PDB file of C-alpha atoms in Angstrom:
ATOM      1  CA  MET A   1     -57.879-104.517-217.743  1.00 57.00           C
ATOM      2  CA  GLY A   2     -57.579-101.559-215.367  1.00 64.00           C
ATOM      3  CA  VAL A   3     -59.449-103.095-212.405  1.00 71.00           C
ATOM      4  CA  LEU A   4     -59.071-106.881-212.644  1.00 72.00           C
ATOM      5  CA  TRP A   5     -55.682-106.743-214.426  1.00 75.00           C
ATOM      6  CA  TYR A   6     -56.701-109.120-217.191  1.00 76.00           C
ATOM      7  CA  GLU A   7     -54.628-109.504-220.324  1.00 81.00           C
ATOM      8  CA  ALA A   8     -55.894-107.572-223.335  1.00 78.00           C
ATOM      9  CA  SER A   9     -57.011-110.702-225.208  1.00 80.00           C
ATOM     10  CA  ARG A  10     -58.816-112.156-222.173  1.00 83.00           C
ATOM     11  CA  ALA A  11     -60.504-108.831-221.395  1.00 84.00           C
ATOM     12  CA  ALA A  12     -61.691-108.507-224.999  1.00 83.00           C
ATOM     13  CA  LEU A  13     -63.020-112.091-224.971  1.00 85.00           C
ATOM     14  CA  ASN A  14     -64.926-111.528-221.725  1.00 86.00           C
ATOM     15  CA  ILE A  15     -66.438-108.297-223.047  1.00 88.00           C
ATOM     16  CA  ALA A  16     -67.457-110.024-226.285  1.00 86.00           C
ATOM     17  CA  PHE A  17     -69.204-112.827-224.404  1.00 88.00           C
ATOM     18  CA  GLY A  18     -70.881-110.340-222.081  1.00 88.00           C
ATOM     19  CA  LEU A  19     -72.180-108.211-224.951  1.00 88.00           C
ATOM     20  CA  PHE A  20     -73.384-111.313-226.815  1.00 87.00           C
ATOM     21  CA  ILE A  21     -75.346-112.577-223.806  1.00 90.00           C
ATOM     22  CA  THR A  22     -76.785-109.110-223.097  1.00 90.00           C
ATOM     23  CA  ALA A  23     -77.847-108.576-226.718  1.00 87.00           C
ATOM     24  CA  SER A  24     -79.389-112.069-226.897  1.00 86.00           C
ATOM     25  CA  VAL A  25     -81.418-111.568-223.711  1.00 87.00           C
ATOM     26  CA  MET A  26     -82.655-108.165-224.880  1.00 88.00           C
ATOM     27  CA  ARG A  27     -83.574-109.559-228.315  1.00 84.00           C
ATOM     28  CA  ILE A  28     -85.560-112.437-226.839  1.00 84.00           C
ATOM     29  CA  TYR A  29     -87.236-110.221-224.238  1.00 84.00           C
ATOM     30  CA  LEU A  30     -88.257-107.408-226.598  1.00 83.00           C
ATOM     31  CA  HIS A  31     -89.497-109.588-229.470  1.00 81.00           C
ATOM     32  CA  PRO A  32     -93.280-110.139-229.231  1.00 82.00           C
ATOM     33  CA  GLY A  33     -94.827-113.594-229.381  1.00 79.00           C
ATOM     34  CA  THR A  34     -94.422-116.962-227.751  1.00 83.00           C
ATOM     35  CA  ILE A  35     -91.204-118.410-226.379  1.00 84.00           C
ATOM     36  CA  SER A  36     -90.811-120.537-229.515  1.00 84.00           C
ATOM     37  CA  ALA A  37     -91.200-117.477-231.770  1.00 84.00           C
ATOM     38  CA  LYS A  38     -88.711-115.531-229.678  1.00 84.00           C
ATOM     39  CA  ILE A  39     -86.097-118.301-229.946  1.00 86.00           C
ATOM     40  CA  LYS A  40     -86.630-118.665-233.707  1.00 86.00           C
ATOM     41  CA  GLU A  41     -86.208-114.909-234.200  1.00 86.00           C
ATOM     42  CA  TRP A  42     -83.053-114.995-232.075  1.00 87.00           C
ATOM     43  CA  GLY A  43     -81.684-117.803-234.263  1.00 88.00           C
ATOM     44  CA  ARG A  44     -82.420-115.841-237.451  1.00 88.00           C
ATOM     45  CA  SER A  45     -80.745-112.756-235.988  1.00 87.00           C
ATOM     46  CA  LEU A  46     -77.694-114.801-235.030  1.00 87.00           C
ATOM     47  CA  ARG A  47     -77.481-116.237-238.550  1.00 89.00           C
ATOM     48  CA  ARG A  48     -77.671-112.771-240.140  1.00 88.00           C
ATOM     49  CA  CYS A  49     -75.011-111.549-237.729  1.00 85.00           C
ATOM     50  CA  LEU A  50     -72.629-114.375-238.670  1.00 85.00           C
ATOM     51  CA  GLU A  51     -73.233-113.841-242.386  1.00 85.00           C
ATOM     52  CA  ALA A  52     -72.570-110.112-242.103  1.00 83.00           C
ATOM     53  CA  PHE A  53     -69.430-110.754-240.044  1.00 81.00           C
ATOM     54  CA  ALA A  54     -68.106-113.211-242.619  1.00 81.00           C
ATOM     55  CA  GLY A  55     -68.899-110.812-245.458  1.00 78.00           C
ATOM     56  CA  VAL A  56     -66.890-108.043-243.821  1.00 72.00           C
ATOM     57  CA  THR A  57     -63.921-110.005-242.493  1.00 76.00           C
ATOM     58  CA  ALA A  58     -63.238-112.476-245.335  1.00 76.00           C
ATOM     59  CA  PRO A  59     -61.979-109.879-247.870  1.00 70.00           C
ATOM     60  CA  LEU A  60     -60.154-108.072-245.076  1.00 68.00           C
ATOM     61  CA  ILE A  61     -58.320-111.238-244.039  1.00 75.00           C
ATOM     62  CA  LEU A  62     -57.302-111.872-247.661  1.00 72.00           C
ATOM     63  CA  LEU A  63     -56.014-108.305-247.983  1.00 64.00           C
ATOM     64  CA  LEU A  64     -54.011-108.539-244.757  1.00 66.00           C
ATOM     65  CA  ALA A  65     -52.603-111.906-245.843  1.00 73.00           C
ATOM     66  CA  MET A  66     -51.403-110.447-249.140  1.00 66.00           C
ATOM     67  CA  LEU A  67     -49.814-107.521-247.319  1.00 61.00           C
ATOM     68  CA  GLY A  68     -48.146-109.972-244.954  1.00 66.00           C
ATOM     69  CA  VAL A  69     -46.659-111.956-247.837  1.00 70.00           C
ATOM     70  CA  MET A  70     -45.329-108.790-249.426  1.00 61.00           C
ATOM     71  CA  VAL A  71     -43.721-107.339-246.321  1.00 61.00           C
ATOM     72  CA  ASN A  72     -42.218-110.657-245.209  1.00 67.00           C
ATOM     73  CA  LEU A  73     -40.213-110.682-248.431  1.00 66.00           C
ATOM     74  CA  PHE A  74     -38.375-107.688-246.980  1.00 61.00           C
ATOM     75  CA  VAL A  75     -38.124-108.820-243.368  1.00 63.00           C
ATOM     76  CA  VAL A  76     -37.635-112.603-243.251  1.00 69.00           C
ATOM     77  CA  SER A  77     -34.792-112.582-245.782  1.00 68.00           C
ATOM     78  CA  GLY A  78     -32.708-110.489-243.375  1.00 68.00           C
ATOM     79  CA  TRP A  79     -31.375-108.058-245.949  1.00 66.00           C
ATOM     80  CA  MET A  80     -33.352-105.202-244.427  1.00 62.00           C
ATOM     81  CA  LEU A  81     -31.381-105.299-241.172  1.00 65.00           C
ATOM     82  CA  LYS A  82     -28.119-105.256-243.124  1.00 70.00           C
ATOM     83  CA  LEU A  83     -29.351-102.301-245.145  1.00 64.00           C
ATOM     84  CA  MET A  84     -30.394-100.511-241.975  1.00 64.00           C
ATOM     85  CA  GLY A  85     -26.925-100.976-240.510  1.00 67.00           C
ATOM     86  CA  ILE A  86     -25.361 -99.447-243.627  1.00 70.00           C
ATOM     87  CA  LEU A  87     -27.753 -96.492-243.515  1.00 64.00           C
ATOM     88  CA  ALA A  88     -26.986 -95.896-239.846  1.00 64.00           C
ATOM     89  CA  THR A  89     -23.263 -95.822-240.671  1.00 70.00           C
ATOM     90  CA  ILE A  90     -23.895 -93.272-243.423  1.00 68.00           C
ATOM     91  CA  GLY A  91     -25.904 -91.091-241.065  1.00 63.00           C
ATOM     92  CA  GLU A  92     -23.094 -90.831-238.503  1.00 65.00           C
ATOM     93  CA  PHE A  93     -21.390 -88.066-240.511  1.00 72.00           C
ATOM     94  CA  HIS A  94     -23.894 -85.337-239.521  1.00 76.00           C
ATOM     95  CA  VAL A  95     -26.707 -85.047-237.007  1.00 78.00           C
ATOM     96  CA  VAL A  96     -29.263 -84.009-239.653  1.00 80.00           C
ATOM     97  CA  ALA A  97     -28.248 -86.916-241.878  1.00 79.00           C
ATOM     98  CA  LEU A  98     -28.524 -89.296-238.935  1.00 79.00           C
ATOM     99  CA  ILE A  99     -32.028 -88.038-238.078  1.00 82.00           C
ATOM    100  CA  GLY A 100     -33.074 -88.443-241.717  1.00 82.00           C
ATOM    101  CA  MET A 101     -31.623 -91.951-241.834  1.00 79.00           C
ATOM    102  CA  GLY A 102     -33.422 -92.754-238.593  1.00 79.00           C
ATOM    103  CA  PHE A 103     -36.717 -91.711-240.112  1.00 82.00           C
ATOM    104  CA  LEU A 104     -36.136 -93.870-243.216  1.00 79.00           C
ATOM    105  CA  ILE A 105     -35.035 -96.854-241.135  1.00 76.00           C
ATOM    106  CA  GLY A 106     -38.112 -96.656-238.919  1.00 77.00           C
ATOM    107  CA  VAL A 107     -40.474 -96.381-241.877  1.00 75.00           C
ATOM    108  CA  PHE A 108     -38.812 -99.291-243.702  1.00 74.00           C
ATOM    109  CA  LEU A 109     -38.920-101.514-240.633  1.00 71.00           C
ATOM    110  CA  GLY A 110     -42.563-100.593-240.130  1.00 68.00           C
ATOM    111  CA  LEU A 111     -43.408-102.132-243.497  1.00 66.00           C
ATOM    112  CA  GLY A 112     -43.304-105.620-242.085  1.00 61.00           C
ATOM    113  CA  ILE A 113     -43.398-105.599-238.298  1.00 66.00           C
ATOM    114  CA  PRO A 114     -45.717-104.104-235.639  1.00 69.00           C
ATOM    115  CA  PRO A 115     -44.903-100.751-233.983  1.00 75.00           C
ATOM    116  CA  SER A 116     -43.432-102.274-230.812  1.00 74.00           C
ATOM    117  CA  ALA A 117     -40.976-104.449-232.742  1.00 72.00           C
ATOM    118  CA  CYS A 118     -40.233-101.555-235.108  1.00 76.00           C
ATOM    119  CA  TYR A 119     -39.324 -99.361-232.150  1.00 81.00           C
ATOM    120  CA  ILE A 120     -37.102-102.016-230.554  1.00 78.00           C
ATOM    121  CA  LEU A 121     -35.174-102.803-233.751  1.00 76.00           C
ATOM    122  CA  SER A 122     -34.823 -99.119-234.626  1.00 79.00           C
ATOM    123  CA  ALA A 123     -33.478 -98.438-231.146  1.00 81.00           C
ATOM    124  CA  VAL A 124     -30.939-101.266-231.420  1.00 77.00           C
ATOM    125  CA  ILE A 125     -29.696 -99.923-234.753  1.00 77.00           C
ATOM    126  CA  LEU A 126     -29.850 -96.159-234.188  1.00 80.00           C
ATOM    127  CA  ILE A 127     -29.493 -95.344-230.489  1.00 82.00           C
ATOM    128  CA  PRO A 128     -25.705 -96.037-230.340  1.00 80.00           C
ATOM    129  CA  PRO A 129     -24.791 -93.716-233.255  1.00 79.00           C
ATOM    130  CA  MET A 130     -27.290 -91.078-232.053  1.00 81.00           C
ATOM    131  CA  THR A 131     -25.863 -90.976-228.526  1.00 83.00           C
ATOM    132  CA  LYS A 132     -22.348 -91.047-229.940  1.00 79.00           C
ATOM    133  CA  ILE A 133     -23.029 -87.927-232.008  1.00 79.00           C
ATOM    134  CA  GLY A 134     -24.439 -86.081-228.975  1.00 81.00           C
ATOM    135  CA  ILE A 135     -28.223 -86.648-229.014  1.00 83.00           C
ATOM    136  CA  ASN A 136     -29.784 -87.255-225.607  1.00 87.00           C
ATOM    137  CA  PRO A 137     -30.954 -90.904-225.252  1.00 87.00           C
ATOM    138  CA  TRP A 138     -34.425 -89.863-224.041  1.00 88.00           C
ATOM    139  CA  ILE A 139     -34.967 -87.687-227.105  1.00 88.00           C
ATOM    140  CA  ALA A 140     -33.641 -90.385-229.424  1.00 87.00           C
ATOM    141  CA  HIS A 141     -35.978 -92.995-227.925  1.00 89.00           C
ATOM    142  CA  PHE A 142     -39.030 -90.745-228.220  1.00 87.00           C
ATOM    143  CA  PHE A 143     -38.114 -89.904-231.810  1.00 88.00           C
ATOM    144  CA  LEU A 144     -37.958 -93.588-232.724  1.00 87.00           C
ATOM    145  CA  PHE A 145     -41.190 -94.256-230.833  1.00 88.00           C
ATOM    146  CA  PHE A 146     -42.998 -91.595-232.880  1.00 87.00           C
ATOM    147  CA  ILE A 147     -41.599 -93.094-236.088  1.00 85.00           C
ATOM    148  CA  ALA A 148     -42.824 -96.550-235.063  1.00 83.00           C
ATOM    149  CA  VAL A 149     -46.315 -95.108-234.627  1.00 82.00           C
ATOM    150  CA  ILE A 150     -46.130 -93.398-238.032  1.00 80.00           C
ATOM    151  CA  SER A 151     -44.994 -96.606-239.724  1.00 76.00           C
ATOM    152  CA  GLU A 152     -48.254 -98.292-238.706  1.00 74.00           C
ATOM    153  CA  TYR A 153     -50.304 -96.185-241.134  1.00 73.00           C
ATOM    154  CA  SER A 154     -47.759 -94.912-243.665  1.00 71.00           C
ATOM    155  CA  PRO A 155     -47.783 -96.128-247.311  1.00 67.00           C
ATOM    156  CA  PRO A 156     -47.587 -98.558-248.954  1.00 65.00           C
ATOM    157  CA  THR A 157     -48.609-101.204-246.399  1.00 64.00           C
ATOM    158  CA  SER A 158     -50.946 -99.391-244.051  1.00 70.00           C
ATOM    159  CA  LEU A 159     -52.827-102.046-242.088  1.00 70.00           C
ATOM    160  CA  VAL A 160     -54.852 -99.329-240.367  1.00 75.00           C
ATOM    161  CA  ALA A 161     -56.031 -98.010-243.735  1.00 76.00           C
ATOM    162  CA  ALA A 162     -56.781-101.555-244.910  1.00 74.00           C
ATOM    163  CA  VAL A 163     -59.080-102.217-241.969  1.00 74.00           C
ATOM    164  CA  ALA A 164     -60.708 -98.773-242.102  1.00 78.00           C
ATOM    165  CA  SER A 165     -61.295 -98.912-245.863  1.00 77.00           C
ATOM    166  CA  ARG A 166     -62.886-102.344-245.642  1.00 73.00           C
ATOM    167  CA  ILE A 167     -65.227-101.348-242.828  1.00 76.00           C
ATOM    168  CA  SER A 168     -66.235 -98.065-244.488  1.00 77.00           C
ATOM    169  CA  GLY A 169     -66.326 -99.435-248.026  1.00 76.00           C
ATOM    170  CA  ALA A 170     -63.959 -96.729-249.304  1.00 77.00           C
ATOM    171  CA  SER A 171     -60.914 -97.126-251.520  1.00 78.00           C
ATOM    172  CA  PHE A 172     -57.816 -98.506-249.785  1.00 75.00           C
ATOM    173  CA  MET A 173     -55.438 -96.049-251.461  1.00 78.00           C
ATOM    174  CA  LYS A 174     -57.708 -93.067-250.824  1.00 81.00           C
ATOM    175  CA  THR A 175     -58.162 -94.038-247.169  1.00 81.00           C
ATOM    176  CA  MET A 176     -54.410 -94.432-246.745  1.00 79.00           C
ATOM    177  CA  MET A 177     -53.647 -91.041-248.291  1.00 80.00           C
ATOM    178  CA  VAL A 178     -56.360 -89.280-246.264  1.00 81.00           C
ATOM    179  CA  THR A 179     -54.983 -90.880-243.085  1.00 80.00           C
ATOM    180  CA  LEU A 180     -51.519 -89.657-244.008  1.00 79.00           C
ATOM    181  CA  GLN A 181     -52.844 -86.170-244.736  1.00 80.00           C
ATOM    182  CA  ILE A 182     -54.682 -85.962-241.419  1.00 82.00           C
ATOM    183  CA  SER A 183     -51.552 -86.977-239.522  1.00 81.00           C
ATOM    184  CA  LEU A 184     -49.156 -84.494-241.194  1.00 82.00           C
ATOM    185  CA  PRO A 185     -48.902 -82.298-238.050  1.00 83.00           C
ATOM    186  CA  PHE A 186     -47.683 -85.387-236.192  1.00 82.00           C
ATOM    187  CA  PHE A 187     -44.752 -85.581-238.641  1.00 83.00           C
ATOM    188  CA  PHE A 188     -43.735 -82.060-237.618  1.00 85.00           C
ATOM    189  CA  LEU A 189     -43.974 -83.003-233.935  1.00 83.00           C
ATOM    190  CA  THR A 190     -41.706 -86.008-234.541  1.00 84.00           C
ATOM    191  CA  PHE A 191     -38.832 -83.782-235.649  1.00 85.00           C
ATOM    192  CA  ALA A 192     -39.653 -80.856-233.348  1.00 84.00           C
ATOM    193  CA  ILE A 193     -38.876 -83.038-230.324  1.00 83.00           C
ATOM    194  CA  PHE A 194     -35.152 -82.385-230.915  1.00 84.00           C
ATOM    195  CA  ASN A 195     -35.650 -78.651-230.335  1.00 82.00           C
ATOM    196  CA  TRP A 196     -37.953 -79.154-227.340  1.00 81.00           C
ATOM    197  CA  ASP A 197     -35.760 -81.284-225.083  1.00 79.00           C
ATOM    198  CA  ILE A 198     -37.320 -79.461-222.113  1.00 79.00           C
ATOM    199  CA  LEU A 199     -40.438 -81.528-222.740  1.00 78.00           C
ATOM    200  CA  LEU A 200     -38.564 -84.701-221.764  1.00 77.00           C
ATOM    201  CA  LEU A 201     -35.633 -83.655-219.624  1.00 78.00           C
ATOM    202  CA  LYS A 202     -36.970 -80.952-217.261  1.00 75.00           C
ATOM    203  CA  PRO A 203     -40.186 -81.905-215.429  1.00 74.00           C
ATOM    204  CA  GLY A 204     -42.214 -79.074-213.938  1.00 76.00           C
ATOM    205  CA  LEU A 205     -44.140 -76.000-215.019  1.00 79.00           C
ATOM    206  CA  SER A 206     -41.721 -75.337-217.856  1.00 79.00           C
ATOM    207  CA  GLN A 207     -42.595 -78.755-219.243  1.00 80.00           C
ATOM    208  CA  VAL A 208     -46.312 -77.895-219.151  1.00 84.00           C
ATOM    209  CA  ALA A 209     -45.604 -74.595-220.918  1.00 82.00           C
ATOM    210  CA  ALA A 210     -43.593 -76.391-223.606  1.00 82.00           C
ATOM    211  CA  LEU A 211     -46.440 -78.852-224.093  1.00 84.00           C
ATOM    212  CA  GLY A 212     -48.860 -75.959-224.556  1.00 85.00           C
ATOM    213  CA  VAL A 213     -46.622 -74.342-227.165  1.00 84.00           C
ATOM    214  CA  LEU A 214     -46.331 -77.624-229.073  1.00 86.00           C
ATOM    215  CA  VAL A 215     -50.102 -78.056-229.001  1.00 88.00           C
ATOM    216  CA  VAL A 216     -50.510 -74.560-230.453  1.00 88.00           C
ATOM    217  CA  GLY A 217     -47.876 -75.255-233.101  1.00 86.00           C
ATOM    218  CA  CYS A 218     -49.407 -78.553-234.190  1.00 87.00           C
ATOM    219  CA  SER A 219     -52.910 -77.043-234.158  1.00 88.00           C
ATOM    220  CA  THR A 220     -51.695 -74.166-236.325  1.00 88.00           C
ATOM    221  CA  ALA A 221     -50.153 -76.637-238.762  1.00 88.00           C
ATOM    222  CA  ALA A 222     -53.414 -78.597-238.861  1.00 86.00           C
ATOM    223  CA  ALA A 223     -55.344 -75.376-239.496  1.00 85.00           C
ATOM    224  CA  ALA A 224     -53.012 -74.487-242.364  1.00 86.00           C
ATOM    225  CA  ILE A 225     -53.236 -77.942-243.939  1.00 83.00           C
ATOM    226  CA  HIS A 226     -56.928 -78.721-243.494  1.00 82.00           C
ATOM    227  CA  GLY A 227     -58.600 -75.349-242.980  1.00 79.00           C
ATOM    228  CA  ARG A 228     -60.054 -72.841-245.401  1.00 78.00           C
ATOM    229  CA  LEU A 229     -59.759 -69.065-245.148  1.00 76.00           C
ATOM    230  CA  PHE A 230     -60.863 -67.617-248.503  1.00 76.00           C
ATOM    231  CA  GLU A 231     -63.253 -68.720-251.214  1.00 77.00           C
ATOM    232  CA  ARG A 232     -60.727 -67.807-253.888  1.00 80.00           C
ATOM    233  CA  LYS A 233     -58.242 -70.654-254.132  1.00 80.00           C
ATOM    234  CA  SER A 234     -55.139 -68.571-254.906  1.00 81.00           C
ATOM    235  CA  HIS A 235     -55.662 -66.278-251.903  1.00 80.00           C
ATOM    236  CA  ASP A 236     -56.570 -69.219-249.683  1.00 79.00           C
ATOM    237  CA  LEU A 237     -53.449 -71.231-250.554  1.00 85.00           C
ATOM    238  CA  ALA A 238     -51.165 -68.213-250.128  1.00 86.00           C
ATOM    239  CA  LEU A 239     -52.459 -67.382-246.647  1.00 85.00           C
ATOM    240  CA  ARG A 240     -52.485 -71.028-245.566  1.00 86.00           C
ATOM    241  CA  PHE A 241     -48.853 -71.314-246.666  1.00 89.00           C
ATOM    242  CA  LEU A 242     -47.966 -68.340-244.465  1.00 90.00           C
ATOM    243  CA  VAL A 243     -49.852 -69.924-241.564  1.00 87.00           C
ATOM    244  CA  LEU A 244     -47.898 -73.148-242.113  1.00 87.00           C
ATOM    245  CA  LEU A 245     -44.620 -71.206-242.004  1.00 90.00           C
ATOM    246  CA  LEU A 246     -45.777 -69.647-238.735  1.00 87.00           C
ATOM    247  CA  ALA A 247     -46.490 -73.122-237.328  1.00 86.00           C
ATOM    248  CA  LEU A 248     -43.057 -74.382-238.377  1.00 86.00           C
ATOM    249  CA  PHE A 249     -41.441 -71.332-236.768  1.00 88.00           C
ATOM    250  CA  ILE A 250     -43.195 -72.107-233.476  1.00 84.00           C
ATOM    251  CA  LEU A 251     -42.271 -75.793-233.592  1.00 84.00           C
ATOM    252  CA  PHE A 252     -38.647 -75.488-234.684  1.00 83.00           C
ATOM    253  CA  TYR A 253     -37.487 -72.189-233.149  1.00 79.00           C
ATOM    254  CA  PRO A 254     -38.222 -72.311-229.404  1.00 69.00           C
ATOM    255  CA  LYS A 255     -36.040 -69.319-228.504  1.00 70.00           C
ATOM    256  CA  GLY A 256     -36.438 -65.662-227.626  1.00 64.00           C
ATOM    257  CA  ILE A 257     -39.303 -63.221-227.483  1.00 73.00           C
ATOM    258  CA  LEU A 258     -40.183 -63.812-231.144  1.00 74.00           C
ATOM    259  CA  SER A 259     -41.248 -67.367-230.368  1.00 75.00           C
ATOM    260  CA  ALA A 260     -43.599 -66.142-227.643  1.00 78.00           C
ATOM    261  CA  LEU A 261     -45.028 -63.385-229.834  1.00 83.00           C
ATOM    262  CA  ALA A 262     -45.649 -65.881-232.640  1.00 83.00           C
ATOM    263  CA  LEU A 263     -48.205 -67.642-230.445  1.00 84.00           C
ATOM    264  CA  ILE A 264     -50.580 -64.656-230.665  1.00 86.00           C
ATOM    265  CA  PRO A 265     -51.179 -64.722-234.444  1.00 86.00           C
ATOM    266  CA  ALA A 266     -51.153 -68.529-234.299  1.00 86.00           C
ATOM    267  CA  LEU A 267     -54.056 -68.602-231.845  1.00 88.00           C
ATOM    268  CA  VAL A 268     -55.898 -66.006-233.936  1.00 87.00           C
ATOM    269  CA  MET A 269     -55.452 -68.143-237.051  1.00 86.00           C
ATOM    270  CA  ILE A 270     -56.681 -71.281-235.265  1.00 86.00           C
ATOM    271  CA  VAL A 271     -59.864 -69.522-234.114  1.00 86.00           C
ATOM    272  CA  LEU A 272     -60.364 -67.951-237.550  1.00 85.00           C
ATOM    273  CA  VAL A 273     -59.964 -71.273-239.380  1.00 82.00           C
ATOM    274  CA  ILE A 274     -62.391 -73.016-237.015  1.00 81.00           C
ATOM    275  CA  TRP A 275     -64.927 -70.205-237.477  1.00 82.00           C
ATOM    276  CA  ARG A 276     -64.550 -70.113-241.263  1.00 77.00           C
ATOM    277  CA  THR A 277     -64.701 -73.899-241.601  1.00 72.00           C
ATOM    278  CA  GLY A 278     -67.815 -74.096-239.430  1.00 67.00           C
ATOM    279  CA  LYS A 279     -69.443 -71.290-241.408  1.00 65.00           C
ATOM    280  CA  THR A 280     -68.662 -73.050-244.696  1.00 60.00           C
ATOM    281  CA  SER A 281     -70.058 -76.355-243.391  1.00 53.00           C
ATOM    282  CA  VAL A 282     -73.321 -74.706-242.297  1.00 51.00           C
ATOM    283  CA  ALA A 283     -73.681 -72.927-245.632  1.00 54.00           C
ATOM    284  CA  SER A 284     -73.143 -76.129-247.591  1.00 53.00           C
TER     285      SER A 284
END
C-alpha cells in the first residue's frame, strides 16, 4: 500500500496469495520423501487448514450477522437520526450538556455503522451547534473522531470483541468488558481535548510539550486503573483512587505552576506501579 499504492483489499489479497505460495513451497521442500509423498502431504495440510478456517469463521460470521440484524433495526428505520437531532437541540443550552449529548450521539450511531460513517454523521448533526456555542471546529471534529473510534468496541455491539473472543475462545461479554476497561484512559483523553486546544491549534514546541503532558496524564490514569500498589486491598484502592484524581487533575486543569508540579508525583507513581506490577508478576 505504501510503495505500490494498491488499495487495501488488493494489497491484502496479494499478500495472502504470496504467503500461501511461500508456505506451500516450504512445506513441499521440507517434507521428506518422494515427490508424490510431498504433494499428498501438502494436500492433507491444505485440507486441515481449510477445516480449521471454517471452524473458526463460521460461528464468527453467524455472530456478526446477528449483531448486524440487531443494529440495523436502529439504523435502517431512520428513527435514530431523528432522535439524534432532538438530542443535539437539547444540548445547545449549555456547552457541557452539548458535549455529553455529542458523546451519546456518537456511541448510539456506532451501534450500527462503521467508525468512518459514525464520524461523518456525528459531524453533520453536532458540528453546527458546537461551533454556534463557541467550540473550535478542529476540537469538535477531533472529539467526534475519538467517539467514533470508541463506538467500535463499546457495548453492547462490539464487533472487535466479537472477533477477538472467537479467535481466543474467551467469553464475548468478558472480552468486551476487558476491552472497555483497558481503554478507559482513552475516554479521559476524549474529553480532555477541550482543555488542550494547544494540541490542535498551535503547532510547534508547545504542541510537543502538551502531547507529553497528555501522555503522562493518560499513563497515570492507566496506572491507577490497572496497577497494584499494596497487597492489602483497602490501602491499594485508596491510593489508586488518589492517583486517578492526580491524573484527572493533569488532564483537565492545564493551567499554572500546580499543573507542572503535578507531573512529578505522576511520573513517580507510573514508575512505582510498573515496578510493583513487575515484582508481583515475577513472584506469582
